[in-house]
Amino acid sequence: MAGQHSAAEEKKHHKHEGPKKHIIAFIFSILLTIIAFAMVAAGEINTSFIYISLVLMALVQVFVQMGFWMHMKDRGHIFPIVGILMGVFVVFTIVIMAEYWAWW
């Protein structure tokens, strides 16, 4: 019958997540942004702690954005992930080489 699908065909189709996870990810992103802004605006916190906290919150923010908004957590995204990792590698290499060049 044309209207019926086998179990293998059903697994191929992407199941729609719904807005619940997106709303949670959006709220989490907004909270991270507010916390980062409040830490910097306070001015009374140790600057080393602020720098470390901002970098850690930025990394969490990147994973939230890539996982929930860019759907990198889903199957079939190996090429974009490899491309992003290669881009990160190239950027870090350029920054390290620029620092090495400036110090000599």
Short mmCIF file of N, CA and C in Angstrom, two decimals:
data_model
loop_
_atom_site.label_atom_id
_atom_site.label_comp_id
_atom_site.label_asym_id
_atom_site.label_seq_id
_atom_site.Cartn_x
_atom_site.Cartn_y
_atom_site.Cartn_z
N MET A 1 0.84 -1.18 0.00
CA MET A 1 0.00 0.00 0.00
C MET A 1 0.89 1.25 0.00
N ALA A 2 0.46 2.24 -0.72
CA ALA A 2 1.28 3.44 -0.90
C ALA A 2 1.31 4.30 0.35
N GLY A 3 0.31 4.27 1.17
CA GLY A 3 0.24 5.14 2.34
C GLY A 3 0.98 4.63 3.55
N GLN A 4 1.41 3.38 3.53
CA GLN A 4 2.07 2.82 4.70
C GLN A 4 3.58 2.84 4.50
N HIS A 5 4.30 3.10 5.59
CA HIS A 5 5.76 3.14 5.57
C HIS A 5 6.30 2.03 6.45
N SER A 6 7.45 1.50 6.06
CA SER A 6 8.09 0.49 6.90
C SER A 6 8.83 1.19 8.04
N ALA A 7 9.27 0.40 9.01
CA ALA A 7 9.98 0.96 10.17
C ALA A 7 11.28 1.61 9.74
N ALA A 8 11.96 1.03 8.74
CA ALA A 8 13.22 1.61 8.26
C ALA A 8 12.99 2.97 7.61
N GLU A 9 11.89 3.11 6.89
CA GLU A 9 11.59 4.39 6.27
C GLU A 9 11.22 5.44 7.31
N GLU A 10 10.55 5.03 8.35
CA GLU A 10 10.18 5.97 9.42
C GLU A 10 11.40 6.51 10.13
N LYS A 11 12.44 5.68 10.30
CA LYS A 11 13.65 6.14 10.97
C LYS A 11 14.43 7.14 10.13
N LYS A 12 14.27 7.07 8.81
CA LYS A 12 14.97 7.99 7.93
C LYS A 12 14.43 9.41 8.05
N HIS A 13 13.16 9.54 8.31
CA HIS A 13 12.54 10.86 8.43
C HIS A 13 12.94 11.49 9.76
N HIS A 14 13.22 12.79 9.69
CA HIS A 14 13.61 13.52 10.88
C HIS A 14 12.39 13.80 11.75
N LYS A 15 12.48 13.43 13.01
CA LYS A 15 11.38 13.70 13.94
C LYS A 15 11.45 15.15 14.39
N HIS A 16 10.36 15.84 14.29
CA HIS A 16 10.31 17.24 14.69
C HIS A 16 10.35 17.35 16.21
N GLU A 17 11.27 18.18 16.70
CA GLU A 17 11.44 18.32 18.15
C GLU A 17 10.37 19.17 18.80
N GLY A 18 9.87 20.13 18.10
CA GLY A 18 8.93 21.06 18.69
C GLY A 18 9.66 22.24 19.29
N PRO A 19 8.94 23.24 19.72
CA PRO A 19 9.58 24.47 20.19
C PRO A 19 10.11 24.40 21.62
N LYS A 20 9.79 23.36 22.38
CA LYS A 20 10.16 23.33 23.79
C LYS A 20 11.68 23.45 23.99
N LYS A 21 12.46 22.64 23.28
CA LYS A 21 13.92 22.69 23.44
C LYS A 21 14.49 24.00 22.93
N HIS A 22 13.91 24.56 21.90
CA HIS A 22 14.40 25.83 21.39
C HIS A 22 14.14 26.97 22.38
N ILE A 23 12.99 26.93 23.02
CA ILE A 23 12.68 27.96 24.01
C ILE A 23 13.62 27.84 25.21
N ILE A 24 13.88 26.62 25.65
CA ILE A 24 14.80 26.41 26.77
C ILE A 24 16.20 26.89 26.40
N ALA A 25 16.66 26.57 25.19
CA ALA A 25 17.98 27.00 24.74
C ALA A 25 18.05 28.53 24.63
N PHE A 26 16.97 29.15 24.15
CA PHE A 26 16.93 30.60 24.04
C PHE A 26 17.00 31.25 25.42
N ILE A 27 16.24 30.75 26.36
CA ILE A 27 16.27 31.30 27.72
C ILE A 27 17.64 31.11 28.35
N PHE A 28 18.25 29.94 28.14
CA PHE A 28 19.58 29.68 28.68
C PHE A 28 20.61 30.64 28.07
N SER A 29 20.50 30.91 26.78
CA SER A 29 21.41 31.85 26.12
C SER A 29 21.24 33.26 26.67
N ILE A 30 19.99 33.66 26.87
CA ILE A 30 19.74 35.00 27.42
C ILE A 30 20.29 35.10 28.85
N LEU A 31 20.10 34.06 29.65
CA LEU A 31 20.62 34.07 31.02
C LEU A 31 22.15 34.17 31.03
N LEU A 32 22.82 33.43 30.16
CA LEU A 32 24.28 33.52 30.09
C LEU A 32 24.73 34.93 29.71
N THR A 33 24.01 35.55 28.79
CA THR A 33 24.34 36.91 28.38
C THR A 33 24.13 37.90 29.52
N ILE A 34 23.04 37.76 30.24
CA ILE A 34 22.76 38.65 31.37
C ILE A 34 23.80 38.48 32.47
N ILE A 35 24.16 37.24 32.77
CA ILE A 35 25.18 36.98 33.80
C ILE A 35 26.51 37.59 33.39
N ALA A 36 26.90 37.41 32.13
CA ALA A 36 28.16 37.99 31.66
C ALA A 36 28.15 39.51 31.76
N PHE A 37 27.04 40.12 31.33
CA PHE A 37 26.94 41.57 31.42
C PHE A 37 26.98 42.05 32.86
N ALA A 38 26.28 41.37 33.75
CA ALA A 38 26.25 41.77 35.16
C ALA A 38 27.63 41.64 35.81
N MET A 39 28.37 40.59 35.45
CA MET A 39 29.71 40.42 36.02
C MET A 39 30.63 41.56 35.61
N VAL A 40 30.57 41.95 34.35
CA VAL A 40 31.42 43.03 33.87
C VAL A 40 30.95 44.37 34.42
N ALA A 41 29.65 44.57 34.50
CA ALA A 41 29.10 45.84 34.98
C ALA A 41 29.37 46.05 36.47
N ALA A 42 29.48 44.95 37.23
CA ALA A 42 29.70 45.07 38.67
C ALA A 42 31.03 45.75 38.95
N GLY A 43 32.06 45.36 38.22
CA GLY A 43 33.36 46.02 38.36
C GLY A 43 34.12 45.70 39.62
N GLU A 44 33.50 45.07 40.60
CA GLU A 44 34.16 44.80 41.87
C GLU A 44 34.72 43.38 41.95
N ILE A 45 34.52 42.61 40.89
CA ILE A 45 34.96 41.22 40.87
C ILE A 45 36.39 41.18 40.30
N ASN A 46 37.18 40.23 40.76
CA ASN A 46 38.54 40.05 40.28
C ASN A 46 38.54 39.90 38.76
N THR A 47 39.41 40.65 38.07
CA THR A 47 39.41 40.63 36.61
C THR A 47 39.81 39.26 36.05
N SER A 48 40.70 38.56 36.71
CA SER A 48 41.08 37.22 36.24
C SER A 48 39.88 36.28 36.28
N PHE A 49 39.11 36.35 37.34
CA PHE A 49 37.91 35.52 37.46
C PHE A 49 36.90 35.88 36.37
N ILE A 50 36.77 37.17 36.08
CA ILE A 50 35.84 37.61 35.04
C ILE A 50 36.28 37.08 33.68
N TYR A 51 37.57 37.19 33.37
CA TYR A 51 38.06 36.70 32.08
C TYR A 51 37.81 35.20 31.91
N ILE A 52 38.15 34.44 32.92
CA ILE A 52 37.95 32.99 32.86
C ILE A 52 36.47 32.66 32.75
N SER A 53 35.64 33.33 33.53
CA SER A 53 34.20 33.07 33.49
C SER A 53 33.60 33.43 32.14
N LEU A 54 34.04 34.55 31.56
CA LEU A 54 33.52 34.96 30.26
C LEU A 54 33.89 33.96 29.17
N VAL A 55 35.12 33.48 29.21
CA VAL A 55 35.53 32.50 28.20
C VAL A 55 34.74 31.20 28.36
N LEU A 56 34.56 30.75 29.60
CA LEU A 56 33.79 29.52 29.82
C LEU A 56 32.33 29.68 29.41
N MET A 57 31.74 30.81 29.75
CA MET A 57 30.35 31.05 29.34
C MET A 57 30.24 31.18 27.82
N ALA A 58 31.26 31.75 27.18
CA ALA A 58 31.24 31.85 25.72
C ALA A 58 31.31 30.46 25.09
N LEU A 59 32.13 29.58 25.65
CA LEU A 59 32.20 28.21 25.14
C LEU A 59 30.87 27.47 25.30
N VAL A 60 30.25 27.64 26.46
CA VAL A 60 28.93 27.03 26.67
C VAL A 60 27.93 27.60 25.67
N GLN A 61 28.00 28.90 25.46
CA GLN A 61 27.10 29.55 24.51
C GLN A 61 27.30 29.00 23.09
N VAL A 62 28.55 28.77 22.70
CA VAL A 62 28.83 28.22 21.38
C VAL A 62 28.21 26.84 21.23
N PHE A 63 28.37 25.98 22.25
CA PHE A 63 27.81 24.64 22.17
C PHE A 63 26.28 24.66 22.16
N VAL A 64 25.68 25.56 22.91
CA VAL A 64 24.22 25.68 22.90
C VAL A 64 23.75 26.14 21.52
N GLN A 65 24.42 27.14 20.96
CA GLN A 65 24.03 27.66 19.65
C GLN A 65 24.19 26.60 18.57
N MET A 66 25.31 25.89 18.59
CA MET A 66 25.56 24.89 17.56
C MET A 66 24.66 23.66 17.74
N GLY A 67 24.38 23.30 18.95
CA GLY A 67 23.57 22.12 19.19
C GLY A 67 22.09 22.32 18.92
N PHE A 68 21.55 23.45 19.36
CA PHE A 68 20.11 23.64 19.27
C PHE A 68 19.68 24.48 18.08
N TRP A 69 20.46 25.48 17.69
CA TRP A 69 20.04 26.34 16.59
C TRP A 69 20.58 25.85 15.25
N MET A 70 21.80 25.32 15.25
CA MET A 70 22.38 24.83 14.00
C MET A 70 22.20 23.31 13.85
N HIS A 71 21.59 22.67 14.84
CA HIS A 71 21.26 21.24 14.82
C HIS A 71 22.48 20.35 14.59
N MET A 72 23.63 20.73 15.13
CA MET A 72 24.83 19.93 14.98
C MET A 72 24.79 18.66 15.83
N LYS A 73 23.83 18.58 16.73
CA LYS A 73 23.71 17.39 17.57
C LYS A 73 23.04 16.24 16.81
N ASP A 74 22.40 16.54 15.70
CA ASP A 74 21.70 15.53 14.92
C ASP A 74 22.67 14.75 14.04
N ARG A 75 22.23 13.58 13.62
CA ARG A 75 23.05 12.76 12.72
C ARG A 75 23.15 13.40 11.35
N GLY A 76 24.23 13.06 10.66
CA GLY A 76 24.40 13.53 9.29
C GLY A 76 25.05 14.89 9.16
N HIS A 77 25.65 15.39 10.22
CA HIS A 77 26.29 16.70 10.17
C HIS A 77 27.80 16.60 10.35
N ILE A 78 28.39 15.51 9.91
CA ILE A 78 29.83 15.32 10.13
C ILE A 78 30.65 16.30 9.31
N PHE A 79 30.25 16.58 8.06
CA PHE A 79 31.04 17.49 7.23
C PHE A 79 31.02 18.93 7.77
N PRO A 80 29.88 19.47 8.18
CA PRO A 80 29.92 20.81 8.78
C PRO A 80 30.75 20.85 10.06
N ILE A 81 30.69 19.80 10.87
CA ILE A 81 31.46 19.77 12.11
C ILE A 81 32.95 19.74 11.79
N VAL A 82 33.36 18.92 10.83
CA VAL A 82 34.77 18.86 10.43
C VAL A 82 35.20 20.22 9.88
N GLY A 83 34.36 20.85 9.08
CA GLY A 83 34.68 22.16 8.54
C GLY A 83 34.86 23.22 9.63
N ILE A 84 33.99 23.19 10.61
CA ILE A 84 34.10 24.15 11.72
C ILE A 84 35.37 23.90 12.52
N LEU A 85 35.67 22.63 12.80
CA LEU A 85 36.90 22.31 13.53
C LEU A 85 38.15 22.71 12.75
N MET A 86 38.14 22.50 11.45
CA MET A 86 39.28 22.93 10.64
C MET A 86 39.41 24.45 10.65
N GLY A 87 38.29 25.16 10.61
CA GLY A 87 38.33 26.61 10.69
C GLY A 87 38.91 27.09 12.01
N VAL A 88 38.50 26.44 13.10
CA VAL A 88 39.05 26.78 14.43
C VAL A 88 40.54 26.52 14.46
N PHE A 89 40.97 25.39 13.89
CA PHE A 89 42.39 25.07 13.84
C PHE A 89 43.18 26.12 13.05
N VAL A 90 42.64 26.54 11.91
CA VAL A 90 43.32 27.54 11.09
C VAL A 90 43.41 28.87 11.83
N VAL A 91 42.34 29.28 12.48
CA VAL A 91 42.34 30.55 13.21
C VAL A 91 43.36 30.52 14.35
N PHE A 92 43.36 29.42 15.13
CA PHE A 92 44.33 29.34 16.23
C PHE A 92 45.76 29.31 15.69
N THR A 93 45.99 28.64 14.57
CA THR A 93 47.32 28.62 13.98
C THR A 93 47.73 30.02 13.54
N ILE A 94 46.84 30.76 12.92
CA ILE A 94 47.15 32.12 12.49
C ILE A 94 47.46 33.01 13.68
N VAL A 95 46.66 32.90 14.74
CA VAL A 95 46.89 33.73 15.93
C VAL A 95 48.23 33.39 16.57
N ILE A 96 48.54 32.11 16.71
CA ILE A 96 49.81 31.71 17.32
C ILE A 96 50.98 32.17 16.46
N MET A 97 50.89 32.01 15.15
CA MET A 97 51.97 32.45 14.26
C MET A 97 52.11 33.97 14.29
N ALA A 98 51.02 34.71 14.37
CA ALA A 98 51.10 36.17 14.44
C ALA A 98 51.77 36.60 15.74
N GLU A 99 51.45 35.94 16.84
CA GLU A 99 52.11 36.27 18.11
C GLU A 99 53.59 35.92 18.05
N TYR A 100 53.91 34.78 17.47
CA TYR A 100 55.31 34.37 17.34
C TYR A 100 56.08 35.36 16.48
N TRP A 101 55.46 35.81 15.40
CA TRP A 101 56.10 36.76 14.50
C TRP A 101 56.29 38.10 15.21
N ALA A 102 55.32 38.56 15.98
CA ALA A 102 55.41 39.85 16.67
C ALA A 102 56.46 39.82 17.77
N TRP A 103 56.65 38.69 18.42
CA TRP A 103 57.62 38.63 19.51
C TRP A 103 59.06 38.57 19.03
N TRP A 104 59.26 38.12 17.78
CA TRP A 104 60.64 38.06 17.27
C TRP A 104 60.89 39.34 16.55
#
